[in-house]
Amino acid sequence: MALEQTLILVKPDGAKRRLTGMVFDRLEAAGLDLCAAKVVSVTEELAREHYKALSDKPFFPNLIRYIRGEFHDIRKNKILAAVFQGEDAIKLVRKVAGATNPEQADPGTIRGSFGRITTEGQFENVIHASGDPADAEREIKLWFKPEEIV
Ligand code: UDP
Ligand code: MG
């Protein structure tokens, strides 16, 4: 067991459907502590940097449009970014989030309850959660300044 921090993004489908409170509620109910949160305007550059490991995937162009709110009429590309902390937080948040593919996610998870696959095949899965400790460290640095994490 290790005390970890992990990055959460409430994606534009989550914001549009007013699921932000539900996400925070489920993460807090799992025993996690909120230590940073802010609304960010997601530039093309930030989106590409965040998802750079996926840049050669066929779904990458639409993933960038999705995270920038272009499929959900999110004005100013606003997204909610947060850091949660706790024992084994990275794995725990992934468990609460559920599998990447919302059709394969357990129905008790956030993605299993509220995610969908669009007719174009895009996974709209409500939240981003860091995948492993290296990703968590990189992503937290990308989205937050050190003094924003309390
Ligand atoms: N994604 C998609 N189709 C796929 C795989 C991924 O639309 O076949 C999207 C989905 O929104 C996912 C994101 O790309 O959350 C990042 O993919 P990753 O494999 O890192 O999944 P995650 O870490 O978010 O579970
Ligand atoms: Mg990932």
JSON list of C-alpha atoms and ligand atoms in Angstrom, two decimals:
[
{"chain": "A", "resi": 1, "resn": "MET", "atom": "CA", "xyz": [0.00, 0.00, 0.00]},
{"chain": "A", "resi": 2, "resn": "ALA", "atom": "CA", "xyz": [1.25, 3.45, -0.86]},
{"chain": "A", "resi": 3, "resn": "LEU", "atom": "CA", "xyz": [-0.18, 6.93, -0.46]},
{"chain": "A", "resi": 4, "resn": "GLU", "atom": "CA", "xyz": [-0.74, 8.12, -4.03]},
{"chain": "A", "resi": 5, "resn": "GLN", "atom": "CA", "xyz": [-2.17, 11.05, -5.96]},
{"chain": "A", "resi": 6, "resn": "THR", "atom": "CA", "xyz": [-4.03, 10.59, -9.23]},
{"chain": "A", "resi": 7, "resn": "LEU", "atom": "CA", "xyz": [-5.52, 12.89, -11.87]},
{"chain": "A", "resi": 8, "resn": "ILE", "atom": "CA", "xyz": [-9.24, 12.95, -12.61]},
{"chain": "A", "resi": 9, "resn": "LEU", "atom": "CA", "xyz": [-10.90, 14.80, -15.48]},
{"chain": "A", "resi": 10, "resn": "VAL", "atom": "CA", "xyz": [-14.67, 15.06, -15.71]},
{"chain": "A", "resi": 11, "resn": "LYS", "atom": "CA", "xyz": [-14.98, 14.74, -19.48]},
{"chain": "A", "resi": 12, "resn": "PRO", "atom": "CA", "xyz": [-17.40, 16.90, -21.54]},
{"chain": "A", "resi": 13, "resn": "ASP", "atom": "CA", "xyz": [-20.14, 14.22, -21.60]},
{"chain": "A", "resi": 14, "resn": "GLY", "atom": "CA", "xyz": [-20.00, 14.16, -17.79]},
{"chain": "A", "resi": 15, "resn": "ALA", "atom": "CA", "xyz": [-20.15, 17.95, -17.60]},
{"chain": "A", "resi": 16, "resn": "LYS", "atom": "CA", "xyz": [-23.01, 18.23, -20.10]},
{"chain": "A", "resi": 17, "resn": "ARG", "atom": "CA", "xyz": [-25.09, 15.67, -18.21]},
{"chain": "A", "resi": 18, "resn": "ARG", "atom": "CA", "xyz": [-24.38, 17.32, -14.84]},
{"chain": "A", "resi": 19, "resn": "LEU", "atom": "CA", "xyz": [-22.50, 14.30, -13.47]},
{"chain": "A", "resi": 20, "resn": "THR", "atom": "CA", "xyz": [-19.67, 16.21, -11.76]},
{"chain": "A", "resi": 21, "resn": "GLY", "atom": "CA", "xyz": [-21.18, 15.92, -8.28]},
{"chain": "A", "resi": 22, "resn": "MET", "atom": "CA", "xyz": [-21.85, 12.20, -8.77]},
{"chain": "A", "resi": 23, "resn": "VAL", "atom": "CA", "xyz": [-18.19, 11.65, -9.72]},
{"chain": "A", "resi": 24, "resn": "PHE", "atom": "CA", "xyz": [-16.90, 13.48, -6.65]},
{"chain": "A", "resi": 25, "resn": "ASP", "atom": "CA", "xyz": [-19.47, 11.72, -4.46]},
{"chain": "A", "resi": 26, "resn": "ARG", "atom": "CA", "xyz": [-18.37, 8.25, -5.60]},
{"chain": "A", "resi": 27, "resn": "LEU", "atom": "CA", "xyz": [-14.66, 9.06, -5.23]},
{"chain": "A", "resi": 28, "resn": "GLU", "atom": "CA", "xyz": [-15.17, 10.44, -1.74]},
{"chain": "A", "resi": 29, "resn": "ALA", "atom": "CA", "xyz": [-17.36, 7.46, -0.81]},
{"chain": "A", "resi": 30, "resn": "ALA", "atom": "CA", "xyz": [-14.43, 5.22, -1.84]},
{"chain": "A", "resi": 31, "resn": "GLY", "atom": "CA", "xyz": [-12.31, 6.96, 0.82]},
{"chain": "A", "resi": 32, "resn": "LEU", "atom": "CA", "xyz": [-10.35, 9.33, -1.42]},
{"chain": "A", "resi": 33, "resn": "ASP", "atom": "CA", "xyz": [-9.39, 12.89, -0.46]},
{"chain": "A", "resi": 34, "resn": "LEU", "atom": "CA", "xyz": [-9.71, 15.82, -2.85]},
{"chain": "A", "resi": 35, "resn": "CYS", "atom": "CA", "xyz": [-6.48, 17.86, -2.87]},
{"chain": "A", "resi": 36, "resn": "ALA", "atom": "CA", "xyz": [-6.84, 20.01, -6.01]},
{"chain": "A", "resi": 37, "resn": "ALA", "atom": "CA", "xyz": [-9.61, 21.02, -8.41]},
{"chain": "A", "resi": 38, "resn": "LYS", "atom": "CA", "xyz": [-10.13, 23.66, -11.09]},
{"chain": "A", "resi": 39, "resn": "VAL", "atom": "CA", "xyz": [-11.93, 24.40, -14.35]},
{"chain": "A", "resi": 40, "resn": "VAL", "atom": "CA", "xyz": [-9.51, 24.44, -17.30]},
{"chain": "A", "resi": 41, "resn": "SER", "atom": "CA", "xyz": [-9.94, 25.58, -20.90]},
{"chain": "A", "resi": 42, "resn": "VAL", "atom": "CA", "xyz": [-8.46, 22.66, -22.87]},
{"chain": "A", "resi": 43, "resn": "THR", "atom": "CA", "xyz": [-6.31, 23.90, -25.74]},
{"chain": "A", "resi": 44, "resn": "GLU", "atom": "CA", "xyz": [-5.47, 21.68, -28.70]},
{"chain": "A", "resi": 45, "resn": "GLU", "atom": "CA", "xyz": [-1.89, 21.60, -27.38]},
{"chain": "A", "resi": 46, "resn": "LEU", "atom": "CA", "xyz": [-2.90, 20.48, -23.85]},
{"chain": "A", "resi": 47, "resn": "ALA", "atom": "CA", "xyz": [-5.23, 17.80, -25.25]},
{"chain": "A", "resi": 48, "resn": "ARG", "atom": "CA", "xyz": [-2.52, 16.42, -27.55]},
{"chain": "A", "resi": 49, "resn": "GLU", "atom": "CA", "xyz": [0.08, 16.43, -24.77]},
{"chain": "A", "resi": 50, "resn": "HIS", "atom": "CA", "xyz": [-2.29, 14.70, -22.33]},
{"chain": "A", "resi": 51, "resn": "TYR", "atom": "CA", "xyz": [-3.10, 11.91, -24.82]},
{"chain": "A", "resi": 52, "resn": "LYS", "atom": "CA", "xyz": [0.29, 11.82, -26.60]},
{"chain": "A", "resi": 53, "resn": "ALA", "atom": "CA", "xyz": [0.76, 8.07, -25.96]},
{"chain": "A", "resi": 54, "resn": "LEU", "atom": "CA", "xyz": [-2.32, 7.48, -28.14]},
{"chain": "A", "resi": 55, "resn": "SER", "atom": "CA", "xyz": [-1.33, 9.79, -31.02]},
{"chain": "A", "resi": 56, "resn": "ASP", "atom": "CA", "xyz": [-0.97, 6.93, -33.52]},
{"chain": "A", "resi": 57, "resn": "LYS", "atom": "CA", "xyz": [-4.41, 5.42, -32.76]},
{"chain": "A", "resi": 58, "resn": "PRO", "atom": "CA", "xyz": [-7.19, 5.74, -35.34]},
{"chain": "A", "resi": 59, "resn": "PHE", "atom": "CA", "xyz": [-9.51, 7.29, -32.73]},
{"chain": "A", "resi": 60, "resn": "PHE", "atom": "CA", "xyz": [-6.98, 10.00, -31.74]},
{"chain": "A", "resi": 61, "resn": "PRO", "atom": "CA", "xyz": [-8.38, 12.91, -33.82]},
{"chain": "A", "resi": 62, "resn": "ASN", "atom": "CA", "xyz": [-11.89, 12.39, -32.45]},
{"chain": "A", "resi": 63, "resn": "LEU", "atom": "CA", "xyz": [-10.50, 11.85, -28.92]},
{"chain": "A", "resi": 64, "resn": "ILE", "atom": "CA", "xyz": [-8.94, 15.32, -29.10]},
{"chain": "A", "resi": 65, "resn": "ARG", "atom": "CA", "xyz": [-12.26, 16.79, -30.31]},
{"chain": "A", "resi": 66, "resn": "TYR", "atom": "CA", "xyz": [-14.13, 14.91, -27.56]},
{"chain": "A", "resi": 67, "resn": "ILE", "atom": "CA", "xyz": [-11.90, 16.05, -24.68]},
{"chain": "A", "resi": 68, "resn": "ARG", "atom": "CA", "xyz": [-12.13, 19.65, -25.97]},
{"chain": "A", "resi": 69, "resn": "GLY", "atom": "CA", "xyz": [-15.93, 19.50, -25.76]},
{"chain": "A", "resi": 70, "resn": "GLU", "atom": "CA", "xyz": [-16.53, 19.74, -29.49]},
{"chain": "A", "resi": 71, "resn": "PHE", "atom": "CA", "xyz": [-19.16, 16.97, -29.45]},
{"chain": "A", "resi": 72, "resn": "HIS", "atom": "CA", "xyz": [-21.02, 18.46, -26.48]},
{"chain": "A", "resi": 73, "resn": "ASP", "atom": "CA", "xyz": [-21.12, 22.20, -27.27]},
{"chain": "A", "resi": 74, "resn": "ILE", "atom": "CA", "xyz": [-18.94, 22.94, -24.26]},
{"chain": "A", "resi": 75, "resn": "ARG", "atom": "CA", "xyz": [-18.17, 26.68, -24.60]},
{"chain": "A", "resi": 76, "resn": "LYS", "atom": "CA", "xyz": [-14.53, 27.72, -24.14]},
{"chain": "A", "resi": 77, "resn": "ASN", "atom": "CA", "xyz": [-13.51, 24.01, -24.05]},
{"chain": "A", "resi": 78, "resn": "LYS", "atom": "CA", "xyz": [-14.06, 23.95, -20.28]},
{"chain": "A", "resi": 79, "resn": "ILE", "atom": "CA", "xyz": [-13.29, 20.80, -18.34]},
{"chain": "A", "resi": 80, "resn": "LEU", "atom": "CA", "xyz": [-12.99, 20.01, -14.62]},
{"chain": "A", "resi": 81, "resn": "ALA", "atom": "CA", "xyz": [-9.59, 18.70, -13.50]},
{"chain": "A", "resi": 82, "resn": "ALA", "atom": "CA", "xyz": [-8.94, 17.32, -10.01]},
{"chain": "A", "resi": 83, "resn": "VAL", "atom": "CA", "xyz": [-6.34, 15.48, -7.99]},
{"chain": "A", "resi": 84, "resn": "PHE", "atom": "CA", "xyz": [-7.46, 12.85, -5.48]},
{"chain": "A", "resi": 85, "resn": "GLN", "atom": "CA", "xyz": [-5.21, 11.28, -2.87]},
{"chain": "A", "resi": 86, "resn": "GLY", "atom": "CA", "xyz": [-5.38, 8.06, -0.88]},
{"chain": "A", "resi": 87, "resn": "GLU", "atom": "CA", "xyz": [-3.90, 4.63, -0.26]},
{"chain": "A", "resi": 88, "resn": "ASP", "atom": "CA", "xyz": [-3.45, 2.97, -3.68]},
{"chain": "A", "resi": 89, "resn": "ALA", "atom": "CA", "xyz": [-5.46, 5.87, -5.15]},
{"chain": "A", "resi": 90, "resn": "ILE", "atom": "CA", "xyz": [-4.51, 5.14, -8.76]},
{"chain": "A", "resi": 91, "resn": "LYS", "atom": "CA", "xyz": [-5.90, 1.59, -8.80]},
{"chain": "A", "resi": 92, "resn": "LEU", "atom": "CA", "xyz": [-8.82, 2.52, -6.56]},
{"chain": "A", "resi": 93, "resn": "VAL", "atom": "CA", "xyz": [-9.97, 5.34, -8.85]},
{"chain": "A", "resi": 94, "resn": "ARG", "atom": "CA", "xyz": [-9.64, 3.06, -11.91]},
{"chain": "A", "resi": 95, "resn": "LYS", "atom": "CA", "xyz": [-11.86, 0.55, -10.10]},
{"chain": "A", "resi": 96, "resn": "VAL", "atom": "CA", "xyz": [-14.51, 3.16, -9.27]},
{"chain": "A", "resi": 97, "resn": "ALA", "atom": "CA", "xyz": [-14.29, 4.47, -12.87]},
{"chain": "A", "resi": 98, "resn": "GLY", "atom": "CA", "xyz": [-14.65, 1.06, -14.56]},
{"chain": "A", "resi": 99, "resn": "ALA", "atom": "CA", "xyz": [-13.31, -0.30, -17.84]},
{"chain": "A", "resi": 100, "resn": "THR", "atom": "CA", "xyz": [-12.42, 2.04, -20.73]},
{"chain": "A", "resi": 101, "resn": "ASN", "atom": "CA", "xyz": [-15.13, 0.53, -22.95]},
{"chain": "A", "resi": 102, "resn": "PRO", "atom": "CA", "xyz": [-18.42, 1.51, -21.24]},
{"chain": "A", "resi": 103, "resn": "GLU", "atom": "CA", "xyz": [-20.13, -1.61, -22.61]},
{"chain": "A", "resi": 104, "resn": "GLN", "atom": "CA", "xyz": [-17.56, -3.76, -20.80]},
{"chain": "A", "resi": 105, "resn": "ALA", "atom": "CA", "xyz": [-17.51, -1.70, -17.61]},
{"chain": "A", "resi": 106, "resn": "ASP", "atom": "CA", "xyz": [-19.16, -3.20, -14.55]},
{"chain": "A", "resi": 107, "resn": "PRO", "atom": "CA", "xyz": [-22.65, -1.64, -14.12]},
{"chain": "A", "resi": 108, "resn": "GLY", "atom": "CA", "xyz": [-21.70, -0.48, -10.61]},
{"chain": "A", "resi": 109, "resn": "THR", "atom": "CA", "xyz": [-18.89, 1.72, -11.91]},
{"chain": "A", "resi": 110, "resn": "ILE", "atom": "CA", "xyz": [-19.11, 5.32, -13.16]},
{"chain": "A", "resi": 111, "resn": "ARG", "atom": "CA", "xyz": [-18.44, 4.31, -16.76]},
{"chain": "A", "resi": 112, "resn": "GLY", "atom": "CA", "xyz": [-20.73, 1.28, -16.53]},
{"chain": "A", "resi": 113, "resn": "SER", "atom": "CA", "xyz": [-23.54, 3.42, -15.14]},
{"chain": "A", "resi": 114, "resn": "PHE", "atom": "CA", "xyz": [-23.19, 6.51, -17.33]},
{"chain": "A", "resi": 115, "resn": "GLY", "atom": "CA", "xyz": [-20.84, 5.84, -20.28]},
{"chain": "A", "resi": 116, "resn": "ARG", "atom": "CA", "xyz": [-21.92, 5.14, -23.85]},
{"chain": "A", "resi": 117, "resn": "ILE", "atom": "CA", "xyz": [-20.46, 4.36, -27.27]},
{"chain": "A", "resi": 118, "resn": "THR", "atom": "CA", "xyz": [-21.57, 6.81, -29.94]},
{"chain": "A", "resi": 119, "resn": "THR", "atom": "CA", "xyz": [-22.82, 5.65, -33.34]},
{"chain": "A", "resi": 120, "resn": "GLU", "atom": "CA", "xyz": [-19.41, 6.82, -34.70]},
{"chain": "A", "resi": 121, "resn": "GLY", "atom": "CA", "xyz": [-17.70, 4.44, -32.24]},
{"chain": "A", "resi": 122, "resn": "GLN", "atom": "CA", "xyz": [-16.27, 7.02, -29.81]},
{"chain": "A", "resi": 123, "resn": "PHE", "atom": "CA", "xyz": [-16.17, 5.86, -26.19]},
{"chain": "A", "resi": 124, "resn": "GLU", "atom": "CA", "xyz": [-17.82, 8.58, -24.10]},
{"chain": "A", "resi": 125, "resn": "ASN", "atom": "CA", "xyz": [-16.89, 7.39, -20.63]},
{"chain": "A", "resi": 126, "resn": "VAL", "atom": "CA", "xyz": [-17.49, 10.36, -18.32]},
{"chain": "A", "resi": 127, "resn": "ILE", "atom": "CA", "xyz": [-14.09, 10.55, -16.60]},
{"chain": "A", "resi": 128, "resn": "HIS", "atom": "CA", "xyz": [-10.38, 10.28, -17.18]},
{"chain": "A", "resi": 129, "resn": "ALA", "atom": "CA", "xyz": [-8.32, 8.60, -14.45]},
{"chain": "A", "resi": 130, "resn": "SER", "atom": "CA", "xyz": [-4.54, 8.15, -14.54]},
{"chain": "A", "resi": 131, "resn": "GLY", "atom": "CA", "xyz": [-3.52, 4.60, -15.51]},
{"chain": "A", "resi": 132, "resn": "ASP", "atom": "CA", "xyz": [-0.35, 4.03, -13.47]},
{"chain": "A", "resi": 133, "resn": "PRO", "atom": "CA", "xyz": [2.07, 5.92, -11.18]},
{"chain": "A", "resi": 134, "resn": "ALA", "atom": "CA", "xyz": [4.22, 7.23, -14.05]},
{"chain": "A", "resi": 135, "resn": "ASP", "atom": "CA", "xyz": [1.13, 8.54, -15.89]},
{"chain": "A", "resi": 136, "resn": "ALA", "atom": "CA", "xyz": [-0.27, 10.04, -12.69]},
{"chain": "A", "resi": 137, "resn": "GLU", "atom": "CA", "xyz": [2.93, 11.99, -12.03]},
{"chain": "A", "resi": 138, "resn": "ARG", "atom": "CA", "xyz": [3.18, 13.23, -15.62]},
{"chain": "A", "resi": 139, "resn": "GLU", "atom": "CA", "xyz": [-0.50, 14.16, -15.85]},
{"chain": "A", "resi": 140, "resn": "ILE", "atom": "CA", "xyz": [-0.68, 15.96, -12.48]},
{"chain": "A", "resi": 141, "resn": "LYS", "atom": "CA", "xyz": [2.34, 18.08, -13.54]},
{"chain": "A", "resi": 142, "resn": "LEU", "atom": "CA", "xyz": [0.70, 18.79, -16.89]},
{"chain": "A", "resi": 143, "resn": "TRP", "atom": "CA", "xyz": [-2.62, 20.02, -15.44]},
{"chain": "A", "resi": 144, "resn": "PHE", "atom": "CA", "xyz": [-1.57, 21.58, -12.10]},
{"chain": "A", "resi": 145, "resn": "LYS", "atom": "CA", "xyz": [1.12, 23.84, -10.70]},
{"chain": "A", "resi": 146, "resn": "PRO", "atom": "CA", "xyz": [2.69, 22.44, -7.50]},
{"chain": "A", "resi": 147, "resn": "GLU", "atom": "CA", "xyz": [1.20, 25.25, -5.37]},
{"chain": "A", "resi": 148, "resn": "GLU", "atom": "CA", "xyz": [-2.34, 24.35, -6.57]},
{"chain": "A", "resi": 149, "resn": "ILE", "atom": "CA", "xyz": [-2.14, 20.95, -4.86]},
{"chain": "A", "resi": 150, "resn": "VAL", "atom": "CA", "xyz": [-2.92, 21.24, -1.16]},
{"chain": "B", "resi": 1, "resn": "UDP", "atom": "N1", "xyz": [-10.95, 5.60, -26.55]},
{"chain": "B", "resi": 1, "resn": "UDP", "atom": "C1", "xyz": [-11.85, 5.40, -27.60]},
{"chain": "B", "resi": 1, "resn": "UDP", "atom": "N2", "xyz": [-11.81, 4.22, -28.28]},
{"chain": "B", "resi": 1, "resn": "UDP", "atom": "C2", "xyz": [-10.94, 3.22, -27.97]},
{"chain": "B", "resi": 1, "resn": "UDP", "atom": "C3", "xyz": [-10.04, 3.42, -26.91]},
{"chain": "B", "resi": 1, "resn": "UDP", "atom": "C4", "xyz": [-10.07, 4.62, -26.21]},
{"chain": "B", "resi": 1, "resn": "UDP", "atom": "O1", "xyz": [-12.65, 6.28, -27.89]},
{"chain": "B", "resi": 1, "resn": "UDP", "atom": "O2", "xyz": [-10.95, 2.17, -28.64]},
{"chain": "B", "resi": 1, "resn": "UDP", "atom": "C5", "xyz": [-10.97, 6.87, -25.80]},
{"chain": "B", "resi": 1, "resn": "UDP", "atom": "C6", "xyz": [-11.74, 6.77, -24.49]},
{"chain": "B", "resi": 1, "resn": "UDP", "atom": "O3", "xyz": [-12.43, 7.99, -24.26]},
{"chain": "B", "resi": 1, "resn": "UDP", "atom": "C7", "xyz": [-10.63, 6.55, -23.48]},
{"chain": "B", "resi": 1, "resn": "UDP", "atom": "C8", "xyz": [-9.53, 7.42, -24.05]},
{"chain": "B", "resi": 1, "resn": "UDP", "atom": "O4", "xyz": [-9.64, 7.25, -25.46]},
{"chain": "B", "resi": 1, "resn": "UDP", "atom": "O5", "xyz": [-11.02, 6.91, -22.17]},
{"chain": "B", "resi": 1, "resn": "UDP", "atom": "C9", "xyz": [-8.12, 7.09, -23.60]},
{"chain": "B", "resi": 1, "resn": "UDP", "atom": "O6", "xyz": [-7.85, 5.73, -23.89]},
{"chain": "B", "resi": 1, "resn": "UDP", "atom": "P1", "xyz": [-7.12, 4.78, -22.83]},
{"chain": "B", "resi": 1, "resn": "UDP", "atom": "O7", "xyz": [-6.82, 3.50, -23.52]},
{"chain": "B", "resi": 1, "resn": "UDP", "atom": "O8", "xyz": [-5.99, 5.51, -22.18]},
{"chain": "B", "resi": 1, "resn": "UDP", "atom": "O9", "xyz": [-8.28, 4.48, -21.75]},
{"chain": "B", "resi": 1, "resn": "UDP", "atom": "P2", "xyz": [-8.50, 5.01, -20.25]},
{"chain": "B", "resi": 1, "resn": "UDP", "atom": "O10", "xyz": [-7.13, 5.12, -19.62]},
{"chain": "B", "resi": 1, "resn": "UDP", "atom": "O11", "xyz": [-9.20, 6.35, -20.34]},
{"chain": "B", "resi": 1, "resn": "UDP", "atom": "O12", "xyz": [-9.35, 3.97, -19.59]},
{"chain": "B", "resi": 2, "resn": "MG", "atom": "MG", "xyz": [-5.31, 5.88, -20.21]}
]
